[in-house]
Amino acid sequence: MAKGLPKRSEDFSAWYNELVKKADLAENSAVRGCMVVKPYGFAIWEKMQQTLDKMFKDTGHSNAYFPLFIPKSYLSKEADHVEGFAKECAVVTHYRLKNAEDGSGVVVDPDAKLEEELIVRPTSETVIWSTYKNWIQSYRDLPLLVNQWANVVRWEMRTRIFLRTAEFLWQEGHTAHATKAEAIQETEQMMEVYATFAEQFMGVPVVRGLKTESERFAGAEETYCIEALMQDGKALQAGTSHFLGQNFAKAFDVTFSNQNNELEHVWGTSWGVSTRLMGALIMSHSDDEGLVLPPKLAPIQVVIVPIYKGDDQLAAISEKANALKDALQAKGISVKFDDRDTVRPGFKFADWEMKGVPVRVTMGHRDLEQGLVEIARRDTKEKSSYKVEVMEEVITNLLDEIQENIYKKASDFRADNITEVNSYEEFKEVLETKGGFISAHWDGTAETEELIKEETKATIRCIPLDAKDEEGVCIKTGKPSTKRVLFAKAY
């Protein structure tokens, strides 16, 4: 039963939008281009946030918070940065409203104009580096390893929930170091933290790589990224980590006294992931029946549904259900006993399937009389019956198995959808008929990169870090190339 979802194979975009709605994850806001993340969707984001936050702290980082508003002059201090974000900035010009004289409502008070306009945070490099100037004086103050969880605003005209909205949630790390080597090591380390999170928790295989010069973060010397492949064959940038060099340190005059008592500019990094990961999670694993969640990020890992007639049967089932729930929760497994009496069991099955709960336990009165309980797994839809006394062990092992299977399925899909091509005609044919990642030679110029993008809508997603040195010629220009890059159409 499709439960009202369009088929992925027929309209992936409509399937995604409807799934976000029916799984109760989020909805469009009354504010154009913004989203309301609903409790179930936010519960998934919280699990992502908690996991990542621990990973950040385990690598020595601390959380802080910086202002939402950034003076316009700050963005002017780093030329590439302001050019990169200027078209996406929301600007605050006044600080007060007043009642309209005709009684029609409130209007902006023209006498309350700000002396300097404030930019609503699109990213925080400028305001943070202006702060670091006060925090850093000596090599003893370094490295400075700070992260913040925040919202940002980038004025998008074409929006899609989780993937691209005018306001979204994210984390942004900003670090300062005494040497270039330390800063590069930090940049690479955080890319690897993101990759580990994507693969081991989200169940999403990613390609670790470098962005081309034209795709780098505005103001960075190098951008590392993780790229994921969605079920429709489009790529999704799932996380970025930027080596900033000394660009922001020089722009905001952030210096330190080294061990020889000489003044130097510090070296910087920044890195971030956002609620876009929610989109990646949905599009990597879900099916035509609804959401499929990896157990490590599922807000509810096990749901228990009773099948009964009358209060006596419910009481007997509830005793067994609550005992199992307590035992599983003691192991850190989240369990929901769905004893609602306002809907039928069939509705509950469909509801929890739509929401992607990894394991469903059905406790029926007749089965329990025989000491049996049915388990259904969301990823494969397989059902099996087990003795009540082994349920705790079975479910614990099954959650690990589901986590591994979800990753393997996504990994196999990606392997089947990376195609090597050696000519432009082959490139265009694969792009239109198959999609996915296309591994091809490129001459290294921004002009060729832009031309391919204009003609095919495909972009260079990254230069894979594990790309082999290989003599070849650019698929577009025929000029020499030393390694392949990954192209794809992308979100």
mmCIF file of C-alpha atoms in Angstrom, residues 116-423:
data_model
loop_
_atom_site.group_PDB
_atom_site.id
_atom_site.type_symbol
_atom_site.label_atom_id
_atom_site.label_comp_id
_atom_site.label_asym_id
_atom_site.label_seq_id
_atom_site.Cartn_x
_atom_site.Cartn_y
_atom_site.Cartn_z
ATOM 1 C CA GLU A 116 25.132 51.120 10.097
ATOM 2 C CA GLU A 117 23.012 48.375 8.586
ATOM 3 C CA LEU A 118 23.196 44.924 10.170
ATOM 4 C CA ILE A 119 23.393 41.700 8.173
ATOM 5 C CA VAL A 120 21.397 38.725 9.462
ATOM 6 C CA ARG A 121 24.034 36.004 9.869
ATOM 7 C CA PRO A 122 24.616 34.070 6.606
ATOM 8 C CA THR A 123 27.759 32.591 8.219
ATOM 9 C CA SER A 124 29.829 33.880 11.119
ATOM 10 C CA GLU A 125 33.462 34.159 10.011
ATOM 11 C CA THR A 126 33.531 37.950 10.177
ATOM 12 C CA VAL A 127 31.903 38.466 13.572
ATOM 13 C CA ILE A 128 33.893 35.599 15.069
ATOM 14 C CA TRP A 129 37.263 36.761 13.752
ATOM 15 C CA SER A 130 36.557 40.284 15.036
ATOM 16 C CA THR A 131 36.052 38.631 18.448
ATOM 17 C CA TYR A 132 39.145 36.441 18.181
ATOM 18 C CA LYS A 133 41.247 39.590 17.930
ATOM 19 C CA ASN A 134 40.459 40.162 21.625
ATOM 20 C CA TRP A 135 40.920 36.521 22.628
ATOM 21 C CA ILE A 136 44.293 35.809 21.036
ATOM 22 C CA GLN A 137 47.533 37.495 22.062
ATOM 23 C CA SER A 138 50.107 34.735 22.512
ATOM 24 C CA TYR A 139 50.938 31.277 21.200
ATOM 25 C CA ARG A 140 49.686 30.085 24.582
ATOM 26 C CA ASP A 141 46.134 31.040 23.469
ATOM 27 C CA LEU A 142 46.339 28.643 20.515
ATOM 28 C CA PRO A 143 44.866 26.527 19.168
ATOM 29 C CA LEU A 144 41.441 28.076 19.699
ATOM 30 C CA LEU A 145 38.833 25.403 18.916
ATOM 31 C CA VAL A 146 35.266 26.742 18.972
ATOM 32 C CA ASN A 147 31.938 25.552 17.582
ATOM 33 C CA GLN A 148 28.497 27.104 17.668
ATOM 34 C CA TRP A 149 25.031 25.668 17.038
ATOM 35 C CA ALA A 150 22.938 28.361 15.411
ATOM 36 C CA ASN A 151 20.504 29.398 12.708
ATOM 37 C CA VAL A 152 21.578 31.252 9.579
ATOM 38 C CA VAL A 153 19.764 33.158 6.842
ATOM 39 C CA ARG A 154 20.615 32.984 3.152
ATOM 40 C CA TRP A 155 17.932 34.570 1.022
ATOM 41 C CA GLU A 156 16.975 31.728 -1.324
ATOM 42 C CA MET A 157 14.385 32.290 -4.035
ATOM 43 C CA ARG A 158 13.727 28.620 -4.852
ATOM 44 C CA THR A 159 13.332 26.601 -1.690
ATOM 45 C CA ARG A 160 12.754 22.997 -0.681
ATOM 46 C CA ILE A 161 12.324 21.821 2.907
ATOM 47 C CA PHE A 162 15.626 20.769 4.528
ATOM 48 C CA LEU A 163 17.576 21.058 1.279
ATOM 49 C CA ARG A 164 17.416 24.782 0.638
ATOM 50 C CA THR A 165 15.511 27.248 2.818
ATOM 51 C CA ALA A 166 15.988 30.925 3.591
ATOM 52 C CA GLU A 167 16.630 30.086 7.245
ATOM 53 C CA PHE A 168 18.136 26.810 8.413
ATOM 54 C CA LEU A 169 19.828 25.261 11.417
ATOM 55 C CA TRP A 170 23.470 24.251 11.461
ATOM 56 C CA GLN A 171 26.698 24.152 13.366
ATOM 57 C CA GLU A 172 29.769 26.124 12.383
ATOM 58 C CA GLY A 173 33.218 25.467 13.761
ATOM 59 C CA HIS A 174 35.819 28.244 13.729
ATOM 60 C CA THR A 175 39.374 27.525 14.796
ATOM 61 C CA ALA A 176 42.636 29.461 15.001
ATOM 62 C CA HIS A 177 46.122 27.918 14.882
ATOM 63 C CA ALA A 178 49.780 28.894 15.193
ATOM 64 C CA THR A 179 50.883 27.168 11.983
ATOM 65 C CA LYS A 180 49.605 26.413 8.509
ATOM 66 C CA ALA A 181 50.228 22.686 9.027
ATOM 67 C CA GLU A 182 48.064 22.620 12.188
ATOM 68 C CA ALA A 183 45.218 24.430 10.421
ATOM 69 C CA ILE A 184 45.300 22.045 7.455
ATOM 70 C CA GLN A 185 45.357 19.086 9.841
ATOM 71 C CA GLU A 186 42.282 20.507 11.606
ATOM 72 C CA THR A 187 40.480 20.998 8.276
ATOM 73 C CA GLU A 188 41.150 17.417 7.237
ATOM 74 C CA GLN A 189 40.262 16.062 10.675
ATOM 75 C CA MET A 190 36.834 17.730 10.651
ATOM 76 C CA MET A 191 36.083 16.494 7.140
ATOM 77 C CA GLU A 192 36.829 13.006 8.457
ATOM 78 C CA VAL A 193 34.561 13.575 11.484
ATOM 79 C CA TYR A 194 31.734 14.442 9.086
ATOM 80 C CA ALA A 195 32.471 11.433 6.883
ATOM 81 C CA THR A 196 32.497 9.112 9.901
ATOM 82 C CA PHE A 197 29.180 10.523 11.099
ATOM 83 C CA ALA A 198 27.589 10.174 7.643
ATOM 84 C CA GLU A 199 28.722 6.593 7.178
ATOM 85 C CA GLN A 200 28.527 5.140 10.686
ATOM 86 C CA PHE A 201 25.416 6.934 11.945
ATOM 87 C CA MET A 202 23.449 8.112 8.900
ATOM 88 C CA GLY A 203 24.305 4.992 6.909
ATOM 89 C CA VAL A 204 25.247 7.192 3.946
ATOM 90 C CA PRO A 205 28.494 6.464 2.052
ATOM 91 C CA VAL A 206 30.353 9.624 1.045
ATOM 92 C CA VAL A 207 33.211 10.638 -1.211
ATOM 93 C CA ARG A 208 35.899 12.677 0.532
ATOM 94 C CA GLY A 209 37.303 15.322 -1.751
ATOM 95 C CA LEU A 210 38.422 18.853 -2.543
ATOM 96 C CA LYS A 211 36.270 21.474 -4.216
ATOM 97 C CA THR A 212 37.526 23.154 -7.353
ATOM 98 C CA GLU A 213 38.604 26.778 -7.050
ATOM 99 C CA SER A 214 35.289 28.079 -8.393
ATOM 100 C CA GLU A 215 33.307 25.917 -5.938
ATOM 101 C CA ARG A 216 35.327 26.844 -2.835
ATOM 102 C CA PHE A 217 33.841 28.649 0.128
ATOM 103 C CA ALA A 218 34.116 32.413 -0.319
ATOM 104 C CA GLY A 219 37.312 33.449 1.467
ATOM 105 C CA ALA A 220 38.855 29.962 1.760
ATOM 106 C CA GLU A 221 42.132 28.760 0.288
ATOM 107 C CA GLU A 222 40.889 25.180 0.151
ATOM 108 C CA THR A 223 37.514 23.529 0.733
ATOM 109 C CA TYR A 224 37.277 19.870 1.697
ATOM 110 C CA CYS A 225 33.890 18.206 1.305
ATOM 111 C CA ILE A 226 31.911 15.012 1.606
ATOM 112 C CA GLU A 227 29.604 14.226 -1.316
ATOM 113 C CA ALA A 228 26.702 11.793 -1.123
ATOM 114 C CA LEU A 229 24.578 10.243 -3.869
ATOM 115 C CA MET A 230 20.803 10.255 -3.590
ATOM 116 C CA GLN A 231 18.463 7.575 -4.958
ATOM 117 C CA ASP A 232 17.500 9.739 -7.944
ATOM 118 C CA GLY A 233 21.123 9.870 -9.093
ATOM 119 C CA LYS A 234 21.743 13.437 -7.949
ATOM 120 C CA ALA A 235 24.601 14.397 -5.660
ATOM 121 C CA LEU A 236 24.253 16.221 -2.362
ATOM 122 C CA GLN A 237 27.013 18.152 -0.637
ATOM 123 C CA ALA A 238 26.708 16.804 2.893
ATOM 124 C CA GLY A 239 29.411 18.759 4.709
ATOM 125 C CA THR A 240 32.324 21.122 4.121
ATOM 126 C CA SER A 241 35.527 21.979 5.948
ATOM 127 C CA HIS A 242 37.515 25.048 4.894
ATOM 128 C CA PHE A 243 41.171 25.938 5.225
ATOM 129 C CA LEU A 244 41.031 29.735 5.471
ATOM 130 C CA GLY A 245 44.758 30.364 5.446
ATOM 131 C CA GLN A 246 45.434 33.750 7.044
ATOM 132 C CA ASN A 247 42.747 35.572 5.046
ATOM 133 C CA PHE A 248 40.382 36.383 7.916
ATOM 134 C CA ALA A 249 43.228 36.845 10.407
ATOM 135 C CA LYS A 250 44.709 39.540 8.160
ATOM 136 C CA ALA A 251 41.323 41.114 7.446
ATOM 137 C CA PHE A 252 40.656 41.498 11.198
ATOM 138 C CA ASP A 253 44.313 41.821 12.285
ATOM 139 C CA VAL A 254 44.292 38.735 14.492
ATOM 140 C CA THR A 255 47.931 38.237 15.513
ATOM 141 C CA PHE A 256 49.840 36.385 18.214
ATOM 142 C CA SER A 257 53.300 36.529 19.735
ATOM 143 C CA ASN A 258 55.153 33.355 18.834
ATOM 144 C CA GLN A 259 57.736 31.643 21.014
ATOM 145 C CA ASN A 260 60.411 34.004 19.680
ATOM 146 C CA ASN A 261 58.225 36.943 20.727
ATOM 147 C CA GLU A 262 57.554 37.830 17.082
ATOM 148 C CA LEU A 263 54.094 38.855 15.871
ATOM 149 C CA GLU A 264 52.384 36.548 13.349
ATOM 150 C CA HIS A 265 48.914 36.269 11.903
ATOM 151 C CA VAL A 266 47.101 33.119 12.986
ATOM 152 C CA TRP A 267 45.891 30.448 10.574
ATOM 153 C CA GLY A 268 42.163 29.667 10.417
ATOM 154 C CA THR A 269 39.564 27.049 9.558
ATOM 155 C CA SER A 270 35.792 26.864 9.464
ATOM 156 C CA TRP A 271 33.521 23.871 8.958
ATOM 157 C CA GLY A 272 29.820 23.097 9.051
ATOM 158 C CA VAL A 273 26.877 20.809 8.426
ATOM 159 C CA SER A 274 23.217 21.769 8.464
ATOM 160 C CA THR A 275 19.646 20.480 8.459
ATOM 161 C CA ARG A 276 20.416 19.599 4.829
ATOM 162 C CA LEU A 277 21.571 16.303 6.384
ATOM 163 C CA MET A 278 17.886 15.613 7.075
ATOM 164 C CA GLY A 279 17.275 15.740 3.337
ATOM 165 C CA ALA A 280 20.220 13.417 2.738
ATOM 166 C CA LEU A 281 18.855 10.934 5.273
ATOM 167 C CA ILE A 282 15.419 10.921 3.659
ATOM 168 C CA MET A 283 16.597 10.627 0.052
ATOM 169 C CA SER A 284 19.297 8.010 0.692
ATOM 170 C CA HIS A 285 17.202 5.302 2.339
ATOM 171 C CA SER A 286 13.438 5.869 2.187
ATOM 172 C CA ASP A 287 11.030 3.939 -0.035
ATOM 173 C CA ASP A 288 7.564 4.222 -1.539
ATOM 174 C CA GLU A 289 6.002 3.264 1.815
ATOM 175 C CA GLY A 290 7.704 6.056 3.736
ATOM 176 C CA LEU A 291 10.728 6.936 5.782
ATOM 177 C CA VAL A 292 13.505 4.415 6.457
ATOM 178 C CA LEU A 293 15.705 5.437 9.378
ATOM 179 C CA PRO A 294 19.028 4.009 10.516
ATOM 180 C CA PRO A 295 18.571 2.807 14.105
ATOM 181 C CA LYS A 296 21.332 5.047 15.458
ATOM 182 C CA LEU A 297 19.363 8.170 14.483
ATOM 183 C CA ALA A 298 15.782 6.945 14.902
ATOM 184 C CA PRO A 299 13.966 8.812 17.717
ATOM 185 C CA ILE A 300 11.952 5.635 18.297
ATOM 186 C CA GLN A 301 13.964 2.501 17.546
ATOM 187 C CA VAL A 302 11.314 -0.048 18.541
ATOM 188 C CA VAL A 303 7.529 0.278 18.560
ATOM 189 C CA ILE A 304 5.336 -2.318 20.281
ATOM 190 C CA VAL A 305 1.798 -2.675 18.936
ATOM 191 C CA PRO A 306 -0.730 -4.766 20.930
ATOM 192 C CA ILE A 307 -3.447 -6.831 19.220
ATOM 193 C CA TYR A 308 -6.253 -7.502 21.674
ATOM 194 C CA LYS A 309 -9.946 -7.702 22.445
ATOM 195 C CA GLY A 310 -11.071 -6.247 25.726
ATOM 196 C CA ASP A 311 -9.308 -4.803 28.736
ATOM 197 C CA ASP A 312 -8.226 -8.160 30.150
ATOM 198 C CA GLN A 313 -6.236 -9.071 27.053
ATOM 199 C CA LEU A 314 -4.731 -5.563 26.910
ATOM 200 C CA ALA A 315 -3.673 -5.820 30.549
ATOM 201 C CA ALA A 316 -1.918 -9.149 29.925
ATOM 202 C CA ILE A 317 -0.168 -7.825 26.821
ATOM 203 C CA SER A 318 0.768 -4.574 28.560
ATOM 204 C CA GLU A 319 2.552 -6.487 31.308
ATOM 205 C CA LYS A 320 4.757 -8.276 28.751
ATOM 206 C CA ALA A 321 5.191 -5.142 26.628
ATOM 207 C CA ASN A 322 6.270 -2.945 29.517
ATOM 208 C CA ALA A 323 8.718 -5.586 30.752
ATOM 209 C CA LEU A 324 10.322 -5.714 27.295
ATOM 210 C CA LYS A 325 10.283 -1.932 27.070
ATOM 211 C CA ASP A 326 12.055 -1.564 30.426
ATOM 212 C CA ALA A 327 14.688 -4.154 29.490
ATOM 213 C CA LEU A 328 15.430 -2.491 26.148
ATOM 214 C CA GLN A 329 15.479 1.014 27.606
ATOM 215 C CA ALA A 330 17.993 -0.182 30.192
ATOM 216 C CA LYS A 331 20.255 -0.926 27.219
ATOM 217 C CA GLY A 332 19.774 2.575 25.816
ATOM 218 C CA ILE A 333 17.243 1.532 23.176
ATOM 219 C CA SER A 334 14.282 3.883 22.686
ATOM 220 C CA VAL A 335 10.903 2.127 22.765
ATOM 221 C CA LYS A 336 7.307 3.225 22.209
ATOM 222 C CA PHE A 337 4.412 1.094 23.455
ATOM 223 C CA ASP A 338 1.547 2.205 21.208
ATOM 224 C CA ASP A 339 -1.508 1.336 23.262
ATOM 225 C CA ARG A 340 -3.742 3.993 21.714
ATOM 226 C CA ASP A 341 -7.356 2.836 21.698
ATOM 227 C CA THR A 342 -8.510 5.487 19.223
ATOM 228 C CA VAL A 343 -7.058 3.842 16.088
ATOM 229 C CA ARG A 344 -6.911 0.290 14.764
ATOM 230 C CA PRO A 345 -3.685 -1.781 14.627
ATOM 231 C CA GLY A 346 -3.560 -1.474 10.825
ATOM 232 C CA PHE A 347 -3.432 2.303 11.125
ATOM 233 C CA LYS A 348 -0.618 2.023 13.665
ATOM 234 C CA PHE A 349 1.379 -0.279 11.385
ATOM 235 C CA ALA A 350 1.065 2.184 8.503
ATOM 236 C CA ASP A 351 1.816 5.170 10.716
ATOM 237 C CA TRP A 352 5.047 3.779 12.159
ATOM 238 C CA GLU A 353 6.103 2.422 8.779
ATOM 239 C CA MET A 354 5.694 5.913 7.312
ATOM 240 C CA LYS A 355 7.809 7.331 10.142
ATOM 241 C CA GLY A 356 10.569 4.807 9.564
ATOM 242 C CA VAL A 357 10.723 3.109 12.967
ATOM 243 C CA PRO A 358 13.355 0.362 12.447
ATOM 244 C CA VAL A 359 11.684 -2.456 14.422
ATOM 245 C CA ARG A 360 7.997 -3.170 15.015
ATOM 246 C CA VAL A 361 6.970 -5.704 17.621
ATOM 247 C CA THR A 362 3.444 -7.063 17.385
ATOM 248 C CA MET A 363 2.087 -8.643 20.562
ATOM 249 C CA GLY A 364 -1.129 -10.556 19.966
ATOM 250 C CA HIS A 365 -3.090 -12.362 22.649
ATOM 251 C CA ARG A 366 -3.071 -15.713 20.802
ATOM 252 C CA ASP A 367 0.664 -15.535 20.014
ATOM 253 C CA LEU A 368 1.507 -14.676 23.595
ATOM 254 C CA GLU A 369 -0.421 -17.725 24.796
ATOM 255 C CA GLN A 370 2.089 -19.732 22.762
ATOM 256 C CA GLY A 371 4.972 -17.649 24.065
ATOM 257 C CA LEU A 372 5.575 -16.014 20.664
ATOM 258 C CA VAL A 373 5.961 -12.427 19.440
ATOM 259 C CA GLU A 374 6.194 -11.161 15.834
ATOM 260 C CA ILE A 375 8.971 -8.800 14.758
ATOM 261 C CA ALA A 376 8.910 -6.768 11.530
ATOM 262 C CA ARG A 377 11.982 -4.887 10.323
ATOM 263 C CA ARG A 378 11.426 -1.649 8.414
ATOM 264 C CA ASP A 379 14.384 -1.897 6.029
ATOM 265 C CA THR A 380 13.492 -5.229 4.381
ATOM 266 C CA LYS A 381 9.867 -5.577 5.589
ATOM 267 C CA GLU A 382 10.648 -9.137 6.715
ATOM 268 C CA LYS A 383 8.565 -10.589 9.554
ATOM 269 C CA SER A 384 9.546 -13.390 11.938
ATOM 270 C CA SER A 385 8.205 -14.875 15.164
ATOM 271 C CA TYR A 386 10.388 -15.383 18.241
ATOM 272 C CA LYS A 387 10.045 -16.751 21.734
ATOM 273 C CA VAL A 388 9.306 -14.040 24.279
ATOM 274 C CA GLU A 389 12.335 -14.937 26.397
ATOM 275 C CA VAL A 390 14.837 -14.172 23.570
ATOM 276 C CA MET A 391 13.228 -10.907 22.444
ATOM 277 C CA GLU A 392 15.696 -8.615 24.185
ATOM 278 C CA GLU A 393 18.722 -10.241 22.544
ATOM 279 C CA VAL A 394 17.038 -10.580 19.148
ATOM 280 C CA ILE A 395 16.047 -6.905 18.981
ATOM 281 C CA THR A 396 19.454 -5.690 20.164
ATOM 282 C CA ASN A 397 21.202 -7.698 17.445
ATOM 283 C CA LEU A 398 18.588 -6.793 14.853
ATOM 284 C CA LEU A 399 19.140 -3.061 15.311
ATOM 285 C CA ASP A 400 22.843 -3.530 14.569
ATOM 286 C CA GLU A 401 21.999 -5.650 11.559
ATOM 287 C CA ILE A 402 19.567 -3.062 10.194
ATOM 288 C CA GLN A 403 22.148 -0.290 10.620
ATOM 289 C CA GLU A 404 24.695 -2.310 8.646
ATOM 290 C CA ASN A 405 22.190 -3.333 5.976
ATOM 291 C CA ILE A 406 21.019 0.231 5.365
ATOM 292 C CA TYR A 407 24.607 1.351 4.815
ATOM 293 C CA LYS A 408 25.395 -1.629 2.560
ATOM 294 C CA LYS A 409 22.344 -0.999 0.402
ATOM 295 C CA ALA A 410 23.290 2.662 -0.060
ATOM 296 C CA SER A 411 26.922 1.716 -0.680
ATOM 297 C CA ASP A 412 25.983 -0.853 -3.313
ATOM 298 C CA PHE A 413 23.736 1.703 -5.005
ATOM 299 C CA ARG A 414 26.560 4.229 -5.149
ATOM 300 C CA ALA A 415 29.015 1.631 -6.509
ATOM 301 C CA ASP A 416 26.522 0.815 -9.284
ATOM 302 C CA ASN A 417 26.157 4.508 -10.099
ATOM 303 C CA ILE A 418 29.745 5.688 -10.486
ATOM 304 C CA THR A 419 30.557 5.601 -14.197
ATOM 305 C CA GLU A 420 33.878 6.275 -15.881
ATOM 306 C CA VAL A 421 33.629 8.077 -19.224
ATOM 307 C CA ASN A 422 36.291 9.163 -21.714
ATOM 308 C CA SER A 423 34.406 11.391 -24.143
#
